[in-house]
C-alpha positions as CSV (number, residue, x, y, z in Angstrom):
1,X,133.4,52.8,-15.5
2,X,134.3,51.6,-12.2
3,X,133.8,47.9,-11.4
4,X,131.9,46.6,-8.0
5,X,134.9,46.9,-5.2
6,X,136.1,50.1,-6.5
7,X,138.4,51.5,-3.8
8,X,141.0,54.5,-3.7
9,X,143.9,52.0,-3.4
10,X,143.3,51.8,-6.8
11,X,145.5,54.1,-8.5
12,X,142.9,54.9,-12.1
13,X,140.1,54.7,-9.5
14,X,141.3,57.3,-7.7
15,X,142.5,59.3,-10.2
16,X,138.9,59.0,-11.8
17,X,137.3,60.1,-8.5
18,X,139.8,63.2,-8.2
19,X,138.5,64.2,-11.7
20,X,135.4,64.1,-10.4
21,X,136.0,65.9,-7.3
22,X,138.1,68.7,-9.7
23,X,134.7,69.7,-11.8
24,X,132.6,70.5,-8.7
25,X,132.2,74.5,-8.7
26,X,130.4,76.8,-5.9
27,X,128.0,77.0,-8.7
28,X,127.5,72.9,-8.7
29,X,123.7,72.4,-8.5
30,X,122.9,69.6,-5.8
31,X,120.2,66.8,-6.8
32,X,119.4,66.0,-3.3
33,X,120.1,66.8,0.4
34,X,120.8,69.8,1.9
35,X,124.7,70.4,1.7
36,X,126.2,73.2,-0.5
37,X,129.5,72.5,-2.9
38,X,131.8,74.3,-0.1
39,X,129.9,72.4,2.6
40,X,130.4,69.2,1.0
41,X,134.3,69.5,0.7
42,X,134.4,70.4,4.4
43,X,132.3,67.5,5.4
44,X,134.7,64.8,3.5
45,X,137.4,66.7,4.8
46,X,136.4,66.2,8.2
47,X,135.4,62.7,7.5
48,X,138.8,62.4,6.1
49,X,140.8,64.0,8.8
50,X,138.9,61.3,11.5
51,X,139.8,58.3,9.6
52,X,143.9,59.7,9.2
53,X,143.4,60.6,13.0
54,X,144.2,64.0,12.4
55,X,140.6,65.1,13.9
56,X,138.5,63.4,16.5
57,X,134.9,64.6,15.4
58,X,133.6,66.8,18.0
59,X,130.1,66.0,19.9
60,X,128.5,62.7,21.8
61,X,129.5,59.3,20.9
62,X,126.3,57.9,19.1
63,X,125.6,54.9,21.1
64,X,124.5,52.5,18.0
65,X,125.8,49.1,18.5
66,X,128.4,48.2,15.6
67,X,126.1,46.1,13.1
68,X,128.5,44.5,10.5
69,X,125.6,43.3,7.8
70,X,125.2,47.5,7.9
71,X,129.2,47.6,7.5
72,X,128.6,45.3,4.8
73,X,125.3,47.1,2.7
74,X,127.3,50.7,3.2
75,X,131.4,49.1,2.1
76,X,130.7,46.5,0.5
77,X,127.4,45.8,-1.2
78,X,126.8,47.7,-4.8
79,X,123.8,49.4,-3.6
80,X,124.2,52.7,-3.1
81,X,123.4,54.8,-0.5
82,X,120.9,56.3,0.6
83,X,119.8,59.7,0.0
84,X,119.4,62.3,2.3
85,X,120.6,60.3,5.5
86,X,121.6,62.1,8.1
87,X,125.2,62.6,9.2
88,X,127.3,63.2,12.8
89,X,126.8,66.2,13.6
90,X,131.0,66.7,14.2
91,X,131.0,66.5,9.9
92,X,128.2,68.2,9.5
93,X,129.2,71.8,9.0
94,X,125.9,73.3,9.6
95,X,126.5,71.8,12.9
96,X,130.0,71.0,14.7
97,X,132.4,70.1,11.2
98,X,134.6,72.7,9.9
99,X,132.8,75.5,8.3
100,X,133.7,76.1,4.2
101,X,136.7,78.5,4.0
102,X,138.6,79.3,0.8
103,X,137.1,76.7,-1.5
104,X,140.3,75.6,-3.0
105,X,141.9,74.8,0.1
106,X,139.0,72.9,1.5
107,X,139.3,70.8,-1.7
108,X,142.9,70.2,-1.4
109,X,142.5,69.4,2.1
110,X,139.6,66.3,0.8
111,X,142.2,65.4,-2.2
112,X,145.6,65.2,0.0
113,X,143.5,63.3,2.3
114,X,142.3,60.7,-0.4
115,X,145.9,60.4,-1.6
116,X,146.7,59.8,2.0
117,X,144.0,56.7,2.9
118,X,145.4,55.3,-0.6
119,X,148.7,55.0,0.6
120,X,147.7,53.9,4.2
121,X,149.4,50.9,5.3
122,X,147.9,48.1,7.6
123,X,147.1,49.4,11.4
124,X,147.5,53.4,10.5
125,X,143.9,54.4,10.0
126,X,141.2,54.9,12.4
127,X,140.7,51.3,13.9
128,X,137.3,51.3,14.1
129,X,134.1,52.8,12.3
130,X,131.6,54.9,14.8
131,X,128.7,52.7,13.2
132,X,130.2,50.1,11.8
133,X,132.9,49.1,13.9
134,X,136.1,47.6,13.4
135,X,137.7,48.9,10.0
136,X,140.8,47.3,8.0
137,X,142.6,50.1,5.6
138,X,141.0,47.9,2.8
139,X,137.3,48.9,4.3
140,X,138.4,52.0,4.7
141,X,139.8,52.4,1.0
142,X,136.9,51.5,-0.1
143,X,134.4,53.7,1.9
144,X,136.6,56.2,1.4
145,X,135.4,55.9,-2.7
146,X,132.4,55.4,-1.3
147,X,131.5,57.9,0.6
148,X,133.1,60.8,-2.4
149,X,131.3,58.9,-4.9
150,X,127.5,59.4,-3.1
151,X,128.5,63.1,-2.6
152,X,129.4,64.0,-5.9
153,X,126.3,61.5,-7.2
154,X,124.8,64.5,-5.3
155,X,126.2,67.3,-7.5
156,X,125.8,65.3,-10.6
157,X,129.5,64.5,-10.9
């Protein structure tokens, strides 16, 4: 079971989570919100991609002011998050994020990605968080577990 501060730097966390992310199917049933398997995967890849700066999400800036108790409740707190909120519309891929291709590869692409934050070292992520602003590759380690773990909470994985 993972502990509190479960992050992908973790080597058994990650594997875990990449466990996880392996069961999900087209067929996975969601449990809430409004994303499909193959959407899902594209969304954390393109979540993914942003944070390795290999993508700079398409569409306005949102002009929320960084809030660092939010940066805490969503990183760092154990409360999970909630469901059904609303993402950027550049990782959304009903809207501007990459739309699902060959399933496989758009699972690889979220996987090689994970193995890629968990091997970041200090300074080569994205420097700061849209919403929540400046981000350490420790923060982003751990909202990277984060963020896979409330998605495949959403398929039952």
């Amino acid at each position: 079971m993972p502990g509190l501060l479960s992050t992908i730097a973790d080597p058994q966390t990650l594997d875990r989570l990449l466990s996880r992310l392996a069961r999900l199917t087209l067929d996975s049933q969601r449990r809430w919100g409004t994303l499909t398997p193959a959407e899902m995967l594209c969304h954390l890849g393109d979540a993914g991609d942003a944070v390795l700066g290999l993508r700079v999400t398409p569409g306005p800036k949102p002009d929320v002011k960084p809030s660092r108790i939010l940066m805490w409740l969503a990183v760092w707190s154990p409360i999970h998050w909630p469901k059904g909120a609303e993402t950027r519309a550049g990782s959304d891929p009903k809207k501007l994020g990459t739309r699902p291709g060959d399933f496989e590869q758009d699972r690889e692409r979220v996987v090689s990605g994970l193995r890629a934050m968990a091997a970041a070292a200090p300074g080569s992520l994205l420097p700061v968080h849209f919403r929540f602003g400046p981000m350490t590759v420790k923060g982003w380690q751990r909202w990277a577990w984060r963020h896979v773990d409330h998605h495949l909470r959403q398929f039952g994985l």
